[in-house]
Tab-separated table of C-alpha atoms in Angstrom:
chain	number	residue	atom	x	y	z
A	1	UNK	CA	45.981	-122.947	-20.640
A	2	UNK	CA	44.638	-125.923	-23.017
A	3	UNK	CA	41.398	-124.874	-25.428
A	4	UNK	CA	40.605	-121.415	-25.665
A	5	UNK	CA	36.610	-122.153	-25.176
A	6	UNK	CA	36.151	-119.236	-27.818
A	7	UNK	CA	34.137	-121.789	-29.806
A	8	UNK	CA	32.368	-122.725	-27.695
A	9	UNK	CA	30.969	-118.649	-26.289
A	10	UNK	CA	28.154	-117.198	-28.448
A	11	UNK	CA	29.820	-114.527	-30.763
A	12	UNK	CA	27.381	-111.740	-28.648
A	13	UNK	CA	28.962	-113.374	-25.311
A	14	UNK	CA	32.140	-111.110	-23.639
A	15	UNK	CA	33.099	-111.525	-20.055
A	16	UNK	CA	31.984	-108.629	-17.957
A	17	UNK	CA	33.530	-109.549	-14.551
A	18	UNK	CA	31.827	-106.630	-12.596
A	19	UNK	CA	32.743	-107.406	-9.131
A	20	UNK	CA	33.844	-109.932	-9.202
A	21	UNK	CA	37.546	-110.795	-8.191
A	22	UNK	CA	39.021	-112.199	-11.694
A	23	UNK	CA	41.449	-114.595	-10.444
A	24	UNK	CA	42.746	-117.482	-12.818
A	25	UNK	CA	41.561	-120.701	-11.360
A	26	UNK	CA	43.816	-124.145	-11.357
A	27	UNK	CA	42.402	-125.864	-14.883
A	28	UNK	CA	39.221	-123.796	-15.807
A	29	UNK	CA	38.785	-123.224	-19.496
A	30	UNK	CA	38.091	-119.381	-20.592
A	31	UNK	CA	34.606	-120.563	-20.968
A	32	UNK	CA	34.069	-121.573	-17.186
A	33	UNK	CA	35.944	-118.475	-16.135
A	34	UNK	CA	33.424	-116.556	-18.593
A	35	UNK	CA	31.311	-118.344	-16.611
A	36	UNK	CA	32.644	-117.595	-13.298
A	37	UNK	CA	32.759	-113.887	-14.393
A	38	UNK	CA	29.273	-113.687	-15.565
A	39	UNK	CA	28.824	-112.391	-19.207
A	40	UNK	CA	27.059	-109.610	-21.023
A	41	UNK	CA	25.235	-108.779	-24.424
A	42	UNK	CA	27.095	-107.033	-27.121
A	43	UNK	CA	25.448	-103.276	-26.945
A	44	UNK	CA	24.850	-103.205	-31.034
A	45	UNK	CA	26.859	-100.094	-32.404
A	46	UNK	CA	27.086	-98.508	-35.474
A	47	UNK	CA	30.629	-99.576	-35.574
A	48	UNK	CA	29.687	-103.199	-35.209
A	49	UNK	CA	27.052	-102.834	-37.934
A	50	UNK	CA	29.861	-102.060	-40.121
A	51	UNK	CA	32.125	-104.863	-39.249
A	52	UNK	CA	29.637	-107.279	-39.786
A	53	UNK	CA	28.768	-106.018	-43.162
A	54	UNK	CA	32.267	-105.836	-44.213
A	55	UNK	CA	33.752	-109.498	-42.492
A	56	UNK	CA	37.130	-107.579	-42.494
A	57	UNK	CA	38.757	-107.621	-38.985
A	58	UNK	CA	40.662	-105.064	-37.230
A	59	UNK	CA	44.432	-105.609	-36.089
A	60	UNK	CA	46.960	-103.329	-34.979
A	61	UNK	CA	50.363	-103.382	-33.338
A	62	UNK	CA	50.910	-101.319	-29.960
A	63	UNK	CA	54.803	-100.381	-29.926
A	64	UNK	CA	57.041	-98.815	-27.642
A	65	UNK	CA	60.241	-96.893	-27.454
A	66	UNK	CA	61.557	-99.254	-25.228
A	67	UNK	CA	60.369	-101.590	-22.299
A	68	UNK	CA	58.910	-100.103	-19.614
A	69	UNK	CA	56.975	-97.289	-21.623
A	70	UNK	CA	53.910	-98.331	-20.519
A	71	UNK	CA	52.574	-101.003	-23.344
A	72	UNK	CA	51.201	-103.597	-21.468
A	73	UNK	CA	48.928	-101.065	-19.425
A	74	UNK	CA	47.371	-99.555	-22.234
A	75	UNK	CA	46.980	-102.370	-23.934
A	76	UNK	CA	45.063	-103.923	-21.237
A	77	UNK	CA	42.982	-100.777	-21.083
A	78	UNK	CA	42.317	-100.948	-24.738
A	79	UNK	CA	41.319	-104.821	-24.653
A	80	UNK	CA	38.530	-103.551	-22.461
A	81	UNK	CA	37.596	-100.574	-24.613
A	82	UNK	CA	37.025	-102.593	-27.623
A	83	UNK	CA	35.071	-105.162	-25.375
A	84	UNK	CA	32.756	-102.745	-24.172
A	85	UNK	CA	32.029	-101.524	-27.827
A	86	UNK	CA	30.765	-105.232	-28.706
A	87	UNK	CA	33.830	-106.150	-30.464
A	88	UNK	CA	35.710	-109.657	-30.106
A	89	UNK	CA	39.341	-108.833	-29.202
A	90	UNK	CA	42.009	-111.361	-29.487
A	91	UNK	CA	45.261	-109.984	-27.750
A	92	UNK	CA	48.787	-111.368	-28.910
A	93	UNK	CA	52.051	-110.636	-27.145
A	94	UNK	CA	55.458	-110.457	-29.598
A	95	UNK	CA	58.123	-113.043	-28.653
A	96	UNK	CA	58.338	-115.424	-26.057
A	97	UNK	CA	56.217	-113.056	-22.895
A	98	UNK	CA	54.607	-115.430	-20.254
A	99	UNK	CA	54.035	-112.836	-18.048
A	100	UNK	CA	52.325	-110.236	-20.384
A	101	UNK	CA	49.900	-112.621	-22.005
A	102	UNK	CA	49.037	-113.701	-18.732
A	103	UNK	CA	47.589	-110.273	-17.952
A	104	UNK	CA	45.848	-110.175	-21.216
A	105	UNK	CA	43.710	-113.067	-20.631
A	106	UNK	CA	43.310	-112.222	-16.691
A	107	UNK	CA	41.746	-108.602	-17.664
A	108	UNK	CA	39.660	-109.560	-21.089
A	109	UNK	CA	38.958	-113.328	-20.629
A	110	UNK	CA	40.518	-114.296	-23.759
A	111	UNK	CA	43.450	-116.534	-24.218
A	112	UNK	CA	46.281	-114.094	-25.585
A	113	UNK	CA	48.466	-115.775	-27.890
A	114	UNK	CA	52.397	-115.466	-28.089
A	115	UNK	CA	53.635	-114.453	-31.858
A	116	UNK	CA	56.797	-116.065	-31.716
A	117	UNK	CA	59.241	-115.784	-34.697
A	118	UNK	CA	61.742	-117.628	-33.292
A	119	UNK	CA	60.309	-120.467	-32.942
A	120	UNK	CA	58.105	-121.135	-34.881
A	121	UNK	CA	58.912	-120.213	-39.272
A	122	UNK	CA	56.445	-117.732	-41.043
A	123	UNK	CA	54.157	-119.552	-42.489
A	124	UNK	CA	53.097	-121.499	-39.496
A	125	UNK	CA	52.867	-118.674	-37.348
A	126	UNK	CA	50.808	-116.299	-40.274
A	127	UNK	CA	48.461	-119.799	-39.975
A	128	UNK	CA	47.879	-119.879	-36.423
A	129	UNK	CA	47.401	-115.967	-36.162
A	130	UNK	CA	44.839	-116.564	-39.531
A	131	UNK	CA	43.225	-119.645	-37.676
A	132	UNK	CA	42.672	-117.304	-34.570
A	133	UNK	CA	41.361	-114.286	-36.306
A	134	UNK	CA	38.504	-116.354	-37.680
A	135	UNK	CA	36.786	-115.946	-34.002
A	136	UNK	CA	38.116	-112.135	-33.908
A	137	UNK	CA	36.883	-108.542	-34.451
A	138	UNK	CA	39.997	-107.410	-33.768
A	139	UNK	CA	43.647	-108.293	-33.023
A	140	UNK	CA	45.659	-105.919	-30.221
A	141	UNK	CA	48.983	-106.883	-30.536
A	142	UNK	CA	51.693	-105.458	-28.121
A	143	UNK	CA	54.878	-105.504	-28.999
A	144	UNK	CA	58.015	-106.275	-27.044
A	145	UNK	CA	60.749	-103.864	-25.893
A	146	UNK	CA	61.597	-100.841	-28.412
A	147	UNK	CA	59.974	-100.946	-31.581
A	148	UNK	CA	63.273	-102.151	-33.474
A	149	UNK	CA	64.670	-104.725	-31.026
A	150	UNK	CA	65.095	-108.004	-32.173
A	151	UNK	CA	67.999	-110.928	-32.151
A	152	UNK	CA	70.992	-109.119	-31.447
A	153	UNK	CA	71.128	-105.501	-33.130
A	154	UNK	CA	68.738	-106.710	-36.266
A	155	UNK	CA	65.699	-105.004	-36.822
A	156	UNK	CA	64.348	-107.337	-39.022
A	157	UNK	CA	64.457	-110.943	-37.040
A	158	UNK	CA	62.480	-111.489	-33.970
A	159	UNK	CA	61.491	-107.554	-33.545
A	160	UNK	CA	58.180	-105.715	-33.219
A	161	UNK	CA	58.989	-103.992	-36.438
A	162	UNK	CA	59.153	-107.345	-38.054
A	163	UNK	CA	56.374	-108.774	-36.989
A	164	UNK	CA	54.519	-106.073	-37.729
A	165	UNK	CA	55.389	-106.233	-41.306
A	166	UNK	CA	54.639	-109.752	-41.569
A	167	UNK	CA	51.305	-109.419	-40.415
A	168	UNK	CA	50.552	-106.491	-42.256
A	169	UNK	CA	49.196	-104.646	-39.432
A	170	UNK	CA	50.029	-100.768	-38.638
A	171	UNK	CA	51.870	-99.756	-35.716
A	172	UNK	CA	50.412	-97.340	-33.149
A	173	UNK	CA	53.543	-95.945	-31.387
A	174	UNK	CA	53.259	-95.660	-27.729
A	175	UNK	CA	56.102	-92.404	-26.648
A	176	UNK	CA	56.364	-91.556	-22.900
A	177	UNK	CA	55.666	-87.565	-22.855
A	178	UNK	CA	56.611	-87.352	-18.990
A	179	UNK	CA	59.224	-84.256	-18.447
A	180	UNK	CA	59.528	-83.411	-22.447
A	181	UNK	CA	57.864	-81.024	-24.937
A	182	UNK	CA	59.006	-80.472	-28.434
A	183	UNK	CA	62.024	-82.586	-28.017
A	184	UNK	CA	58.804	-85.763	-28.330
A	185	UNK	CA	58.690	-84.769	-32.067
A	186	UNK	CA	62.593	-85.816	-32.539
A	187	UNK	CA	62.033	-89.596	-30.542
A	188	UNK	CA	58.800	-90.124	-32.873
A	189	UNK	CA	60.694	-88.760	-35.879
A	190	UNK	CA	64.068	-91.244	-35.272
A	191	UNK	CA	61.721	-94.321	-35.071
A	192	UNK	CA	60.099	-93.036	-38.499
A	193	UNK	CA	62.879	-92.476	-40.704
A	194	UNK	CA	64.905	-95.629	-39.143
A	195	UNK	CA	62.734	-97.926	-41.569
A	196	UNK	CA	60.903	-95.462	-43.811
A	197	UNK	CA	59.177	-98.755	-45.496
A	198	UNK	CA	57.079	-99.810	-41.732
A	199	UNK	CA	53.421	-98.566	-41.452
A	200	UNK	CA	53.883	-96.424	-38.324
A	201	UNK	CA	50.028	-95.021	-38.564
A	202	UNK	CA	49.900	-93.346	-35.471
A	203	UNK	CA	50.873	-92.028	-32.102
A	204	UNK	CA	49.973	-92.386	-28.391
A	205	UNK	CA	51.185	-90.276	-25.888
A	206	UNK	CA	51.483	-91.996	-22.116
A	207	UNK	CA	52.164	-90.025	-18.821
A	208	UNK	CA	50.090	-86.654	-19.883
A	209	UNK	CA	49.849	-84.186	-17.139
A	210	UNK	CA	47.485	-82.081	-18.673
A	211	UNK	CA	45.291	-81.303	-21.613
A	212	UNK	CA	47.540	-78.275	-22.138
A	213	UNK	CA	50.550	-80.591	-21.952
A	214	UNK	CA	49.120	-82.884	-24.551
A	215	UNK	CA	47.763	-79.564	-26.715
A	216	UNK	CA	52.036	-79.077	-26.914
A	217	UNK	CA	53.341	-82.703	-27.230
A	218	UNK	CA	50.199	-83.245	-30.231
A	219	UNK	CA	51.411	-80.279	-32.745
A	220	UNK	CA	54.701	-81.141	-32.115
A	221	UNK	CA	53.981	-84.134	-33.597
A	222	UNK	CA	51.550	-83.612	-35.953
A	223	UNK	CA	53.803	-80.352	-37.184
A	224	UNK	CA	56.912	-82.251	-37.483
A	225	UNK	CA	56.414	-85.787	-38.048
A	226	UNK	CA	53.353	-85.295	-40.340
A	227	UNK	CA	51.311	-88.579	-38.070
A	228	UNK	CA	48.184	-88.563	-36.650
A	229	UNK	CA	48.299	-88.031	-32.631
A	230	UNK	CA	45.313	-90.324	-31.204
A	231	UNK	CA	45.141	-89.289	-27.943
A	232	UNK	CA	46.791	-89.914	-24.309
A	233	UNK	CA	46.950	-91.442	-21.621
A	234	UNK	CA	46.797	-89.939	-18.033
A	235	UNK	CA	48.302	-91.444	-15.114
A	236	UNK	CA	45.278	-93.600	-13.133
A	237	UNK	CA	45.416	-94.839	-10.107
A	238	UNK	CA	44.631	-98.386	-9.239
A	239	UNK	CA	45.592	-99.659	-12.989
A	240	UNK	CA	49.456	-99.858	-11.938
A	241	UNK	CA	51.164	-103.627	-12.778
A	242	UNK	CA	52.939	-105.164	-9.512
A	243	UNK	CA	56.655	-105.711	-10.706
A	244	UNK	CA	59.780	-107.754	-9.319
A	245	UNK	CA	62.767	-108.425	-10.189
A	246	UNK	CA	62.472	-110.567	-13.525
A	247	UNK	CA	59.618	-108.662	-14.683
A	248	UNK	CA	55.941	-107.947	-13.829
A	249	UNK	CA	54.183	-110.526	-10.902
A	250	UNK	CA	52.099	-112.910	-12.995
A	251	UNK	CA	48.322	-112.489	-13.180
A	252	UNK	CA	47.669	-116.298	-11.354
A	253	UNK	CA	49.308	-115.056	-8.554
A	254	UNK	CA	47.537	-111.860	-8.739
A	255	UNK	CA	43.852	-110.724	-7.916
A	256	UNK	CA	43.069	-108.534	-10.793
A	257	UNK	CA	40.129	-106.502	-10.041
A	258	UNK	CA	37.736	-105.792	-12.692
A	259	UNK	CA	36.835	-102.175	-11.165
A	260	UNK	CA	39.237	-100.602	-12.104
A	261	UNK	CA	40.225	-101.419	-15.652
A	262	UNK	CA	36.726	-100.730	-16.384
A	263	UNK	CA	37.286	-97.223	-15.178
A	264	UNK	CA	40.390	-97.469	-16.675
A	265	UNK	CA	38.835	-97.760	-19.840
A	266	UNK	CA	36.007	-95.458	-19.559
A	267	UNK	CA	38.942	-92.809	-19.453
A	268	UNK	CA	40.610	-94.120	-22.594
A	269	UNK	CA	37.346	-93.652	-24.105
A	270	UNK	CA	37.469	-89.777	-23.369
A	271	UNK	CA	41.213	-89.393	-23.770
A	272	UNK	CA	41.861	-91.565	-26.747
A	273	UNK	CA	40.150	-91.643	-29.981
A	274	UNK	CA	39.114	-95.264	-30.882
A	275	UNK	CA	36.859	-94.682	-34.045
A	276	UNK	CA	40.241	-93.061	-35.780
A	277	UNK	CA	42.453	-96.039	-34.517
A	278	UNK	CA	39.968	-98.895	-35.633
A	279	UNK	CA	39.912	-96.701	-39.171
A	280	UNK	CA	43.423	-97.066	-39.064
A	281	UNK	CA	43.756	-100.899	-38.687
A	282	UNK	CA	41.512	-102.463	-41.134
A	283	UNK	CA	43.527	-106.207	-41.816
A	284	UNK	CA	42.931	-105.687	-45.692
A	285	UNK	CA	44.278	-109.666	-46.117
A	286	UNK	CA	45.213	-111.897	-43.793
A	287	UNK	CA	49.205	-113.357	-44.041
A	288	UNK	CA	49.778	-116.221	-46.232
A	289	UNK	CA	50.235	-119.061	-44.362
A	290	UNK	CA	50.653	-122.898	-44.323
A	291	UNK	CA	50.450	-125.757	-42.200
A	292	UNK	CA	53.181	-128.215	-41.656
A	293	UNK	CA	52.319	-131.648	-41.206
A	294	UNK	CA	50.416	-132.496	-38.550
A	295	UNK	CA	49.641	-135.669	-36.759
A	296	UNK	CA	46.171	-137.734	-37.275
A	297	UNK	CA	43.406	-136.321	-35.260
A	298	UNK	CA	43.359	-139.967	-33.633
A	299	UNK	CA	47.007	-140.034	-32.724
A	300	UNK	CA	46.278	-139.419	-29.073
A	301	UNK	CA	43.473	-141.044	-28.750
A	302	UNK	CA	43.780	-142.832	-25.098
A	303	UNK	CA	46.979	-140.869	-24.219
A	304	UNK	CA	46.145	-138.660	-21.239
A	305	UNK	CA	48.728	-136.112	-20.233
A	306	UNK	CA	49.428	-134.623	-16.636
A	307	UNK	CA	49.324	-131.066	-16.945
A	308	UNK	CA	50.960	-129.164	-14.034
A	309	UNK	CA	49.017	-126.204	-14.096
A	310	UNK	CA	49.007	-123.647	-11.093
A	311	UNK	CA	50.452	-120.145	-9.689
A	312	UNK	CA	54.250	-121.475	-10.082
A	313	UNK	CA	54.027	-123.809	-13.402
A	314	UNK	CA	51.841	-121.809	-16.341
A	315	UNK	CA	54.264	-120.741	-18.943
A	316	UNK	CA	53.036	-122.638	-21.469
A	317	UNK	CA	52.409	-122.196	-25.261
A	318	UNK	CA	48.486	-122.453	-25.741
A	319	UNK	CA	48.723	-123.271	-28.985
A	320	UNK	CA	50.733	-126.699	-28.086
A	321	UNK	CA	48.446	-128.050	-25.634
A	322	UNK	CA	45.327	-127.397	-28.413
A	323	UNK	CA	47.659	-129.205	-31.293
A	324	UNK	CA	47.432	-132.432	-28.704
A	325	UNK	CA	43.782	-131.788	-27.645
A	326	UNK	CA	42.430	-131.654	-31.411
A	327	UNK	CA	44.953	-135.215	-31.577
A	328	UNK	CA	42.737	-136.770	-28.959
A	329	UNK	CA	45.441	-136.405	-26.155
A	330	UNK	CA	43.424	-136.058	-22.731
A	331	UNK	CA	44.810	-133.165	-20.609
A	332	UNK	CA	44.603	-133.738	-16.887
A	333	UNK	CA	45.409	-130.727	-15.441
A	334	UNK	CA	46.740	-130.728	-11.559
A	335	UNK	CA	48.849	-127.965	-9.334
A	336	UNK	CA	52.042	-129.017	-7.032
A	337	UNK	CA	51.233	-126.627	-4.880
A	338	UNK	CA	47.654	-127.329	-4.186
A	339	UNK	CA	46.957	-131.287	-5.079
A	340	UNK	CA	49.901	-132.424	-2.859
């Protein structure tokens, strides 16, 4: 994926897309596909009034009762939200997801980031998430699997949970209310008391069939579990995520529309309420983190790298190909399947 470009977009700049057909391109930087997608003004809101007068970002973490649940679609959907309000969104992806963060930056333009506690130690990671929030309004960051799973059966190495608590960002639980009623209350109510001590700040309910439906699933909540309900989501159709066997179809293989995650996200607006999440996810202080040693920004200098970069070799870490870009590597990018 190589540089971001974020630096080098105004801060009013977001990508639009219209109708255009967002497909990743073979070695274009976010900005040419910003670009490519054509870009818009921020619409100044009251909301962004406020965050520039406080110079606090947002950042929340979007968790699910398990894979599946629906995480990655309404994140997506709220990457666009917070776009269309004027706000800068950078979208991260917990553990080692190729495919997920690949869908992030397909549908908001924005290189999404992998927070990776296996590989890399705290205080690295808390510096690159620190590093990237300096070009952020706010960080969406969607979990992986159930809230709680991590390395083998503990919670508190490599999970969502975890994370969570290292970043010191709340957790919006995502619960699927398909087929169930009251009995929603006792899932939401296991994943609170199984770490009392985690910021679980709120719920979203996914698969809705009605506003009568959600009237039931919300005071069950709200009655049992004492946490704020934020909204739902309703089933949509065009927003659905082609799947296979290993997992969802990546994004560069994919023509991702723009249509219809905008709509997507005009319903979120109606069925969700943003203003109470955002109040819910101020990011007080950022992590504590340090740097290890890095090389001399001239280390590189005259090295140039071959980069294979297309619809079958992309699972790369962002962050390494910047490290040897700010060392003065050169990054050649070229595809296998296209250059032969």
């Amino acid at each position: 994926m190589g540089r971001t470009g974020e630096e080098d977009a105004k801060p009013e700049d977001q990508p639009v897309g219209d109708d255009q057909q967002l497909r990743w391109e073979v070695g274009c930087s976010d900005a040419h596909r910003r670009q490519s997608a054509g870009v818009r003004r921020y619409i100044p809101t009251t909301l962004n009034r406020i965050r520039v007068m406080t110079a606090k970002p947002y950042a929340f973490v979007l968790a699910g009762t398990g894979s599946g649940c629906g995480k990655t679609t309404v994140t997506l959907g709220l990457l666009r939200v917070l776009q269309q309000r004027g706000l800068r969104v950078q979208p991260y992806k917990v553990g080692p997801d190729y495919l997920d963060t690949g869908w992030h930056t397909a549908v908001c333009g924005v290189t999404s980031r992998n927070l990776d506690s296996f590989m890399l130690p705290t205080p690295t990671l808390n510096a690159l998430f620190n590093e990237q929030m300096q070009q952020a309004d706010v960080a969406v960051i969607e979990g992986v699997m159930g809230l709680y799973d991590g390395y083998g059966t503990d919670p508190a190495y490599c999970s969502t949970a975890a994370m969570a608590k290292q970043l010191g960002c709340p957790v919006i639980l995502l619960v699927d209310g398909k087929a169930v009623s009251t009995s929603i209350a006792a899932t939401v109510m296991g994943f609170q008391h199984f770490d009392p001590s985690l910021n679980i700040a709120g719920v979203i309910v996914n698969r809705v069939n009605s506003a009568a439906h959600f009237a039931l699933l919300k005071t069950a909540i709200e009655q049992y579990c004492a946490l704020p309900v934020l909204g739902h989501v309703p089933s949509v159709e065009g927003i659905s995520l082609p799947e296979r066997h290993l997992g969802l179809v990546t994004a560069r293989e994919s023509f991702v529309t723009a249509q219809p995650w905008r709509d997507f996200a005009a319903t979120l607006e109606q069925t969700l309420d943003i203003d109470r999440l955002l109040a819910l996810s101020p990011l007080s202080a950022l992590p504590q983190g340090a740097w290890p040693a890095l090389p001399a920004a001239d280390a590189g200098r005259g090295l140039r790298l071959a980069l294979a970069d297309d619809e079958a070799f992309n699972f790369y870490y962002p962050d390494n190909i910047l490290l040897l870009e700010r060392c003065g590597v050169e990054i050649v990018r070229f595809s296998p399947l296209h250059d032969a």
